[in-house]
PDB file of C-alpha atoms in Angstrom:
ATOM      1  CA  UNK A   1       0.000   0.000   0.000  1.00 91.00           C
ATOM      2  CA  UNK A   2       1.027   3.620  -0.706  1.00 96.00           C
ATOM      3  CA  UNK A   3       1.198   6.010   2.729  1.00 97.00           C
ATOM      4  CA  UNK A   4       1.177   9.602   2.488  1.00 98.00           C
ATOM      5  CA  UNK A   5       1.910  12.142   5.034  1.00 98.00           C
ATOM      6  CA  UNK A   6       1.159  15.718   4.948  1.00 98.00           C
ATOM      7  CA  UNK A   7       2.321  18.395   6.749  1.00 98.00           C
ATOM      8  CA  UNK A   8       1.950  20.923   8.457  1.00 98.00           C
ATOM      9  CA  UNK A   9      -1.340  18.740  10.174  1.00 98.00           C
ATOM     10  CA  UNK A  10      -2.730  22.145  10.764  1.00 98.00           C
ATOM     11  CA  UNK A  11      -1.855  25.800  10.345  1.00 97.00           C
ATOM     12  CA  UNK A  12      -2.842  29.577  10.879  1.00 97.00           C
ATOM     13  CA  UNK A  13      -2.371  32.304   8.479  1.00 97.00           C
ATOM     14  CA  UNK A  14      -2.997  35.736   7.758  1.00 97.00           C
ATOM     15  CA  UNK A  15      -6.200  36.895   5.415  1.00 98.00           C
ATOM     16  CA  UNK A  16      -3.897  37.906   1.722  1.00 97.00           C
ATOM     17  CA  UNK A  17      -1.188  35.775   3.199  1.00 97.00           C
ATOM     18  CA  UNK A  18       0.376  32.393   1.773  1.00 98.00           C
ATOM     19  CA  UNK A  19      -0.427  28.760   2.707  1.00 98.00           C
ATOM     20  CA  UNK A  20       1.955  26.100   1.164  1.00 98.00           C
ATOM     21  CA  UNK A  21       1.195  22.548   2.366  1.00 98.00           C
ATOM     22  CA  UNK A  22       3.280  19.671   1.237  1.00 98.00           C
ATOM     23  CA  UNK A  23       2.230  15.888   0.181  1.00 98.00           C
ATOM     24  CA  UNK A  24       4.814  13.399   0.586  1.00 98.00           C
ATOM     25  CA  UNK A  25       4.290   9.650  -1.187  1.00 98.00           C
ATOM     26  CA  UNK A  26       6.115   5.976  -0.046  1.00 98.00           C
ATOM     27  CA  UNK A  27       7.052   5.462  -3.495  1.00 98.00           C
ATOM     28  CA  UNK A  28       6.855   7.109  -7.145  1.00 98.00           C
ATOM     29  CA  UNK A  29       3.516   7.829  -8.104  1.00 98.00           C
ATOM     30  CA  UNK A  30       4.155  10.041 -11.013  1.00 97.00           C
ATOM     31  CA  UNK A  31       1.885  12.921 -11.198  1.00 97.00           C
ATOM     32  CA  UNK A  32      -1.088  10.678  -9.891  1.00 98.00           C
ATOM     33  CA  UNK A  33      -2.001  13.014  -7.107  1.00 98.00           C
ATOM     34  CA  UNK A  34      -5.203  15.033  -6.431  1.00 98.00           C
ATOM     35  CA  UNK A  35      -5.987  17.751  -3.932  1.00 98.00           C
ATOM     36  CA  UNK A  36      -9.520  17.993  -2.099  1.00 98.00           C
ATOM     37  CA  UNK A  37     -11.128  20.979   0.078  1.00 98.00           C
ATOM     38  CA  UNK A  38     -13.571  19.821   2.809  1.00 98.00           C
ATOM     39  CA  UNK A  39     -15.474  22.603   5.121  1.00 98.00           C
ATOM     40  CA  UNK A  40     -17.320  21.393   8.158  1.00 96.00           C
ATOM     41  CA  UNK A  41     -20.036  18.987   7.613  1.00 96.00           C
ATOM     42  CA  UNK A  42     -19.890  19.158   3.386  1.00 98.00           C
ATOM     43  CA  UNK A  43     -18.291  16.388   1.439  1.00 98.00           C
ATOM     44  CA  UNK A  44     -14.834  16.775   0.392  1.00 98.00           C
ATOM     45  CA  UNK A  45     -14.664  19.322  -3.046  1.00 98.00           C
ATOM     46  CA  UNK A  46     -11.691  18.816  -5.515  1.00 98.00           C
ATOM     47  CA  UNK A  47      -9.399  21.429  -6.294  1.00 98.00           C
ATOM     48  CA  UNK A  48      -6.451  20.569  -8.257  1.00 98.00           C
ATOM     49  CA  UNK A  49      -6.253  16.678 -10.083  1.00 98.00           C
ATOM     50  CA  UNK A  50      -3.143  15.186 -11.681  1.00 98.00           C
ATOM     51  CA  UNK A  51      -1.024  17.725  -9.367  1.00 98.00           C
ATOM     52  CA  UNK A  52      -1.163  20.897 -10.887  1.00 98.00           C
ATOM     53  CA  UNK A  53      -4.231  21.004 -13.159  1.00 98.00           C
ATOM     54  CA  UNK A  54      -6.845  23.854 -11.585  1.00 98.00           C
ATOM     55  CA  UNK A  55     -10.623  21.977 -11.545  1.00 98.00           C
ATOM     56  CA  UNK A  56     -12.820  23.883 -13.478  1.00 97.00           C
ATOM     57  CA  UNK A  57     -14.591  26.974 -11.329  1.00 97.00           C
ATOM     58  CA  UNK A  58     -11.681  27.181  -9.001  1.00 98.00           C
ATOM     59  CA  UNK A  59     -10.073  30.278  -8.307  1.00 98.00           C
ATOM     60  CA  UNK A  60      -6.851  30.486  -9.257  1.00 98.00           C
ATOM     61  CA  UNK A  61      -5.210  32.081  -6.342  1.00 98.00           C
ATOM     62  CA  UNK A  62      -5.103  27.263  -5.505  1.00 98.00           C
ATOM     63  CA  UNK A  63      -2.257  25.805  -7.321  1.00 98.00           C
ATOM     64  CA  UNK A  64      -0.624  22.630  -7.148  1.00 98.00           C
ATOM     65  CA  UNK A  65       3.025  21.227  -8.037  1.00 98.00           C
ATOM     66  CA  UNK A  66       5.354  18.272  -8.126  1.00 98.00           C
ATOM     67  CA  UNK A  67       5.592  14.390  -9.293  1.00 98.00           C
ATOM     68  CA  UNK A  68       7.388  11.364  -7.786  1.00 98.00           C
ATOM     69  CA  UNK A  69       6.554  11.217  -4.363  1.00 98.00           C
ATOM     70  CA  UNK A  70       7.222  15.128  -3.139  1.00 98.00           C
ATOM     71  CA  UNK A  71       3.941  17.507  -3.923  1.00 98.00           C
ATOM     72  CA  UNK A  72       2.944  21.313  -2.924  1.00 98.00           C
ATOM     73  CA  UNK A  73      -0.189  22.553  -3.171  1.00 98.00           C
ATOM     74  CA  UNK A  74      -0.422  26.848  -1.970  1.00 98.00           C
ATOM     75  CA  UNK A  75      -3.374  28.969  -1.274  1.00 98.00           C
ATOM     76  CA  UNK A  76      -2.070  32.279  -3.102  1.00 96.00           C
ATOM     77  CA  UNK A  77      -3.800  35.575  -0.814  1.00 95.00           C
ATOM     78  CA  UNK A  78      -6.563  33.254   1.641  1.00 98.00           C
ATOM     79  CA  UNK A  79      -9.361  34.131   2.072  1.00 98.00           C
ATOM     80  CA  UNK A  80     -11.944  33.849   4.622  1.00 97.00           C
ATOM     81  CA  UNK A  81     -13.989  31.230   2.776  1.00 97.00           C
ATOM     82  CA  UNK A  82     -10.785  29.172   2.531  1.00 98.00           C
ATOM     83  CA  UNK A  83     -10.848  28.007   5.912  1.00 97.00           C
ATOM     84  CA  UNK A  84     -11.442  24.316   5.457  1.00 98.00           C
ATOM     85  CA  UNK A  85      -9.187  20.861   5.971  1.00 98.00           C
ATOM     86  CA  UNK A  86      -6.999  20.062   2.660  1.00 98.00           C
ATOM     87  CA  UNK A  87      -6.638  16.351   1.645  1.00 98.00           C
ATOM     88  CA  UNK A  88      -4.061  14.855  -0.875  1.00 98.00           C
ATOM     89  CA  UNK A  89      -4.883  11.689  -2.992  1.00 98.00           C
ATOM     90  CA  UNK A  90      -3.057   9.419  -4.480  1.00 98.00           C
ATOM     91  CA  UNK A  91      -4.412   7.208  -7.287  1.00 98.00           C
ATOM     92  CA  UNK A  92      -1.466   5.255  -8.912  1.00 98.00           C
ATOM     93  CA  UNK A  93      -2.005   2.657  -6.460  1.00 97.00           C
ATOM     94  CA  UNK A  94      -5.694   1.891  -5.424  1.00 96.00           C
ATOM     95  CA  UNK A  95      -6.387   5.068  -3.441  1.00 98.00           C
ATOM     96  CA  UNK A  96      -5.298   6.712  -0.531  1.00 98.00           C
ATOM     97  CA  UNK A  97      -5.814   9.901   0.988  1.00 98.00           C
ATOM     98  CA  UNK A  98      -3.290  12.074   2.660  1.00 98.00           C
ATOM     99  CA  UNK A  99      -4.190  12.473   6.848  1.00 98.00           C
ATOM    100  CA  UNK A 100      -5.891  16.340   6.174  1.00 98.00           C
ATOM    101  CA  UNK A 101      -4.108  20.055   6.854  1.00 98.00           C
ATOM    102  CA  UNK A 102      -6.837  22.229   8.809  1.00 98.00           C
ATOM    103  CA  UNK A 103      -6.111  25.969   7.839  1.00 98.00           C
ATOM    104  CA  UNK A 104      -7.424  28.540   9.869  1.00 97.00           C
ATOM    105  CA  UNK A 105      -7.569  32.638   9.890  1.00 96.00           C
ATOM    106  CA  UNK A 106      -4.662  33.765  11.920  1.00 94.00           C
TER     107      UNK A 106
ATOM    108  CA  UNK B   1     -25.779  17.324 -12.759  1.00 91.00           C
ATOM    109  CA  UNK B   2     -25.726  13.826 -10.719  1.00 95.00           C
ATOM    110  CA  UNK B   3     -26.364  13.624  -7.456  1.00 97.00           C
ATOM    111  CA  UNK B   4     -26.120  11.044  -5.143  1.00 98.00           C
ATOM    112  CA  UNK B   5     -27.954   9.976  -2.208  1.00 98.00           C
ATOM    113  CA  UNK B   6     -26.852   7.559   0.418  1.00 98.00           C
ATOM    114  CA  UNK B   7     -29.798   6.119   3.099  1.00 98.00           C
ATOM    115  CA  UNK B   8     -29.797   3.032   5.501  1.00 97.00           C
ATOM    116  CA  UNK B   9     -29.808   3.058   9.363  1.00 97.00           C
ATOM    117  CA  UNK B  10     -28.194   5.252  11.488  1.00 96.00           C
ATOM    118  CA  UNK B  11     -27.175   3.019  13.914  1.00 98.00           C
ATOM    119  CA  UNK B  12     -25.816  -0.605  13.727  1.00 98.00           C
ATOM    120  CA  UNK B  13     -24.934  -2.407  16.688  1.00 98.00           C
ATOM    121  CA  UNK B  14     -21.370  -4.139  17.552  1.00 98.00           C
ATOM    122  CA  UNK B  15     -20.981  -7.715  15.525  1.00 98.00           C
ATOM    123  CA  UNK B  16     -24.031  -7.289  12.721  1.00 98.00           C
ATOM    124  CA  UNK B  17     -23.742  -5.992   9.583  1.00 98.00           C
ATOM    125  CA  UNK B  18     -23.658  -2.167   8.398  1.00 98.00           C
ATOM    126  CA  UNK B  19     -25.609  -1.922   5.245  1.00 98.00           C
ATOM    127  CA  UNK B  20     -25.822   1.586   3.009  1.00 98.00           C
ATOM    128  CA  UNK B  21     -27.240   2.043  -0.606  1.00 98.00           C
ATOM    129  CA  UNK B  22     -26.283   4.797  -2.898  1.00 98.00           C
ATOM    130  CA  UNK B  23     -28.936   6.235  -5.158  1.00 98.00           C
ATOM    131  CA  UNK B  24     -27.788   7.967  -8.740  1.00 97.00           C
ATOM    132  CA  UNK B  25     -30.044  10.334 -10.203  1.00 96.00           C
ATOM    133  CA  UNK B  26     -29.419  12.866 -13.309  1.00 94.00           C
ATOM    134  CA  UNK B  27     -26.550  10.014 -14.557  1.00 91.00           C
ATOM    135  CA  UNK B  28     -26.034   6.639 -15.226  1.00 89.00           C
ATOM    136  CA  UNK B  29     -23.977   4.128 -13.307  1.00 90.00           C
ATOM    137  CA  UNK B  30     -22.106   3.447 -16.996  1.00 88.00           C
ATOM    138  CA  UNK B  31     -18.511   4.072 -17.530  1.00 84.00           C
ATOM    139  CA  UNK B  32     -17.483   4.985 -14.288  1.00 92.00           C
ATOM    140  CA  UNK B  33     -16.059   3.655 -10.962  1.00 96.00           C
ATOM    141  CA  UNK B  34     -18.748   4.084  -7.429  1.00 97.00           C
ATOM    142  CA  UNK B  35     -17.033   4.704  -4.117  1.00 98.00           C
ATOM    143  CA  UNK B  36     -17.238   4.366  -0.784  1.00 98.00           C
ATOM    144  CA  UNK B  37     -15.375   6.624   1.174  1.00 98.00           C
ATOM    145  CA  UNK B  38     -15.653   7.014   4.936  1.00 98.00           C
ATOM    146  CA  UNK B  39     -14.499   9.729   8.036  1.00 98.00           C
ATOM    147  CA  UNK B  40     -14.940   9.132  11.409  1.00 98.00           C
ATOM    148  CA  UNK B  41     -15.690  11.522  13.898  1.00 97.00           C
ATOM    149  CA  UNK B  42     -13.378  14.687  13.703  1.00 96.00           C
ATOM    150  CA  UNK B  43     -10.600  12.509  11.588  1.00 97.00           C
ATOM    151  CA  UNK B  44      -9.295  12.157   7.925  1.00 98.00           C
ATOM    152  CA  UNK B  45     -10.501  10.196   4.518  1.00 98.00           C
ATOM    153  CA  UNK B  46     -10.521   6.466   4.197  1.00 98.00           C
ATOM    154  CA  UNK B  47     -11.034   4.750   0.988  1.00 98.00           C
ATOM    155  CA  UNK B  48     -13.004   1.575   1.535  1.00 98.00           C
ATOM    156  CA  UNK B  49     -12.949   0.574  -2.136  1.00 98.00           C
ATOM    157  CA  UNK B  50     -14.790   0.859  -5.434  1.00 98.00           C
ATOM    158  CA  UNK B  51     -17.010  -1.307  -7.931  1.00 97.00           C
ATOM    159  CA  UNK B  52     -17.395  -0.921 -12.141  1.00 95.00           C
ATOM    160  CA  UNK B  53     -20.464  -0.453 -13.065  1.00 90.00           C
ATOM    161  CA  UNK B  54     -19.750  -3.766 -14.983  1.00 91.00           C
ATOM    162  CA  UNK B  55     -19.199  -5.328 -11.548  1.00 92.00           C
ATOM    163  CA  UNK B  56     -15.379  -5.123 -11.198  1.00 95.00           C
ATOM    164  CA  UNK B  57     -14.250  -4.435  -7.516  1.00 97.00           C
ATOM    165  CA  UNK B  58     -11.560  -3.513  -5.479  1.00 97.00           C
ATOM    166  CA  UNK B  59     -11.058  -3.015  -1.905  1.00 98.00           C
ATOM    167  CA  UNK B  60      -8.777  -1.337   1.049  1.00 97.00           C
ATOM    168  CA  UNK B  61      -6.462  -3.913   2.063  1.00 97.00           C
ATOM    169  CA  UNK B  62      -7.181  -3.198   5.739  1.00 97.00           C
ATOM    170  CA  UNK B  63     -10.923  -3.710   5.109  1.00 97.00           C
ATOM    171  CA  UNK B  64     -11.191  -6.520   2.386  1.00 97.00           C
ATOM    172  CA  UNK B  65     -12.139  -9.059   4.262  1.00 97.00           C
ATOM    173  CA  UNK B  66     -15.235  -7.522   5.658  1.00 98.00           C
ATOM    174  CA  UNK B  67     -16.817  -5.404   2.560  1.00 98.00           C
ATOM    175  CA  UNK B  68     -18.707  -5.922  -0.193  1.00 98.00           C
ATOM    176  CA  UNK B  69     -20.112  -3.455  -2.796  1.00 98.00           C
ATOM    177  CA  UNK B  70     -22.420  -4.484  -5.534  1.00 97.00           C
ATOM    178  CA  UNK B  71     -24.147  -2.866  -7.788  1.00 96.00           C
ATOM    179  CA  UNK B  72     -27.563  -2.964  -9.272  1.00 94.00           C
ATOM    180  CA  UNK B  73     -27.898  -1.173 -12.960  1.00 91.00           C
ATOM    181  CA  UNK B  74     -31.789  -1.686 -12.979  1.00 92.00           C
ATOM    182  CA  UNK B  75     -31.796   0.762  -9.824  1.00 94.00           C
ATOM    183  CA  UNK B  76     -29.363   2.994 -10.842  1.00 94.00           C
ATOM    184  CA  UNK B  77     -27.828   2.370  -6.959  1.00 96.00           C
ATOM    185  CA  UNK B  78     -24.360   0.707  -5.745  1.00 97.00           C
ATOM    186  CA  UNK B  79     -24.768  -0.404  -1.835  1.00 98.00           C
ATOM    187  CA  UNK B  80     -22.079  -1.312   0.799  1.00 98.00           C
ATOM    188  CA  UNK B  81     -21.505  -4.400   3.376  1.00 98.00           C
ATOM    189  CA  UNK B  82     -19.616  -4.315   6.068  1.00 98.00           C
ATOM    190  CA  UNK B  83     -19.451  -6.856   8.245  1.00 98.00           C
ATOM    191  CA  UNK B  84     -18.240  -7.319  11.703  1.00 98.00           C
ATOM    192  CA  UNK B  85     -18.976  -3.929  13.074  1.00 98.00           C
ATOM    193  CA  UNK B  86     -16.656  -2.340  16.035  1.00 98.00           C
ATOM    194  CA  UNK B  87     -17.062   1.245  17.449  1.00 98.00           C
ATOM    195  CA  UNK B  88     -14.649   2.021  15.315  1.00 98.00           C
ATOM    196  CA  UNK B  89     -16.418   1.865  12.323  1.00 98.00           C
ATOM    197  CA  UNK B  90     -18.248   4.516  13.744  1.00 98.00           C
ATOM    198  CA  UNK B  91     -18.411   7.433  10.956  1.00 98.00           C
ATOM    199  CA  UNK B  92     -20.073   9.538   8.155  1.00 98.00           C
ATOM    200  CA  UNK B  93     -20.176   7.333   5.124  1.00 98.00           C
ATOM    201  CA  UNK B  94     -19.587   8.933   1.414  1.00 98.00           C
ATOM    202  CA  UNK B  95     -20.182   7.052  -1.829  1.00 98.00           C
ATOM    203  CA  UNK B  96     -18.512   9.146  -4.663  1.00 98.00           C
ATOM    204  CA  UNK B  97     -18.266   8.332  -8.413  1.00 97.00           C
ATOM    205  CA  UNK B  98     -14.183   8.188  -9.465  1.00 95.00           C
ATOM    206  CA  UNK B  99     -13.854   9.132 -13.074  1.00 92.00           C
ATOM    207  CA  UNK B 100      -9.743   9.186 -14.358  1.00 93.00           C
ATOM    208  CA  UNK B 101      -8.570   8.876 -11.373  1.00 96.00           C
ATOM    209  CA  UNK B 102     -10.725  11.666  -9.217  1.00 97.00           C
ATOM    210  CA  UNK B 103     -13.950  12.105  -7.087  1.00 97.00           C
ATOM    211  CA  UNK B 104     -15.838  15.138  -8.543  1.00 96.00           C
ATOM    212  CA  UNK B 105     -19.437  14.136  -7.197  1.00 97.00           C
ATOM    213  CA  UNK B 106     -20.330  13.072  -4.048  1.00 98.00           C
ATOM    214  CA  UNK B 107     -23.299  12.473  -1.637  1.00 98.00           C
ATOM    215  CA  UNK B 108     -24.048  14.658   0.983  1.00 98.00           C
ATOM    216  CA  UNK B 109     -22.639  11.600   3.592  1.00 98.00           C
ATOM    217  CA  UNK B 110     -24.224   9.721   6.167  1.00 98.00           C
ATOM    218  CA  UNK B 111     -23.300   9.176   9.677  1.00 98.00           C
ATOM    219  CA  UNK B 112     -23.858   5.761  11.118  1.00 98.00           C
ATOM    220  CA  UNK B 113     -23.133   5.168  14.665  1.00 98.00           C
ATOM    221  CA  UNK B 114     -22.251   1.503  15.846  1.00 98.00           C
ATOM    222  CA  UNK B 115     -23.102   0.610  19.290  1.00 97.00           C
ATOM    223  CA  UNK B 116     -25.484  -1.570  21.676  1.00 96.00           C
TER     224      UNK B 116
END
């Protein structure tokens, strides 16, 4: 099986600041990594698939980079509505989610 | 737009047999994968597996031997078995349909509670 770890497991930042959390993978998945934003109580919403490509309707101020088994994704100026836990997925293998980054409003 | 819809019972007690159904509507179950995806209370994502609408499965490694998902076309619904029930299995309960490798629709989730 595939393990991912994220980090940081939670963070606080300022409103227009930067957020950069980091995916890492047990073994070389290619770019076969997605990124998810969940808010309390709502199903999990995807934001970025195949590690950097934007989901259609999302602003761009989410990106995502990387391949093999080190990934970035960064929240470009947060905002307010971004407050919300941030999954990685990894589909090479089966699937497996990352263990979740809570961001919060510093 | 599909939406799904998962229903069953809320609570299951420890040993029996925790049983959900996921209803499609404004799609078809064709040419794509059907998920089951669970969180437990106030912790992460777990992937409990997937089945083709043609009937192909796979499963979580650390769950296999206690789930089943099936599908029935003629409902337009997938459902989910697990057996064996602990607290721990305690959680809200997704299905999602998994298209090129991602989950872009889900159900709203369902929280079943297992205990006596």
């Amino acid at each position: 099986d595939i393990q991912m770890t994220q980090s940081p497991s939670s963070l606080s930042a300022s409103v227009g600041g930067r957020v950069t959390i980091t995916c890492q993978t047990s073994q070389d998945i290619n770019n076969y990594l997605n990124w998810y934003q969940q808010k309390p109580g709502k199903a999990p919403k995807l934001l970025i698939y195949d590690a950097s490509n934007l989901e259609t309707g999302v602003p761009s101020r989410f990106t995502g980079r990387g391949s093999g088994t080190y990934f970035t994704f960064t929240i470009n100026s947060l905002q307010p509505e971004d407050i919300a836990t941030y999954y990685c997925q990894q589909y090479h293998t089966l699937i497996t989610f990352g263990p979740g980054t809570k961001v919060e409003i510093k | 737009q599909v939406h799904l819809q998962e229903s069953g019972p809320g609570l299951v007690k420890p040993s029996e047999t925790l049983s959900l159904t996921c209803t499609i509507s404004g799609g078809s179950l064709s040419s794509y994968f059907w998920s089951w995806i669970r969180q437990p209370p106030g912790g992460g994502l777990e992937w409990i597996g997937y089945i083709y609408y043609s009937g192909t499965t796979n499963y979580n490694s650390s769950l296999k031997s206690r789930v089943t998902i099936s599908v029935d076309t003629s409902k337009n619904q997938f459902s989910l078995n697990l057996t064996s029930v602990t607290t721990a299995d305690t959680a809200v309960y997704y299905c999602a349909r998994y298209g090129s490798g991602w989950y872009r629709a889900w159900g709203q989730g369902a929280l079943v509670t297992v205990s006596s």
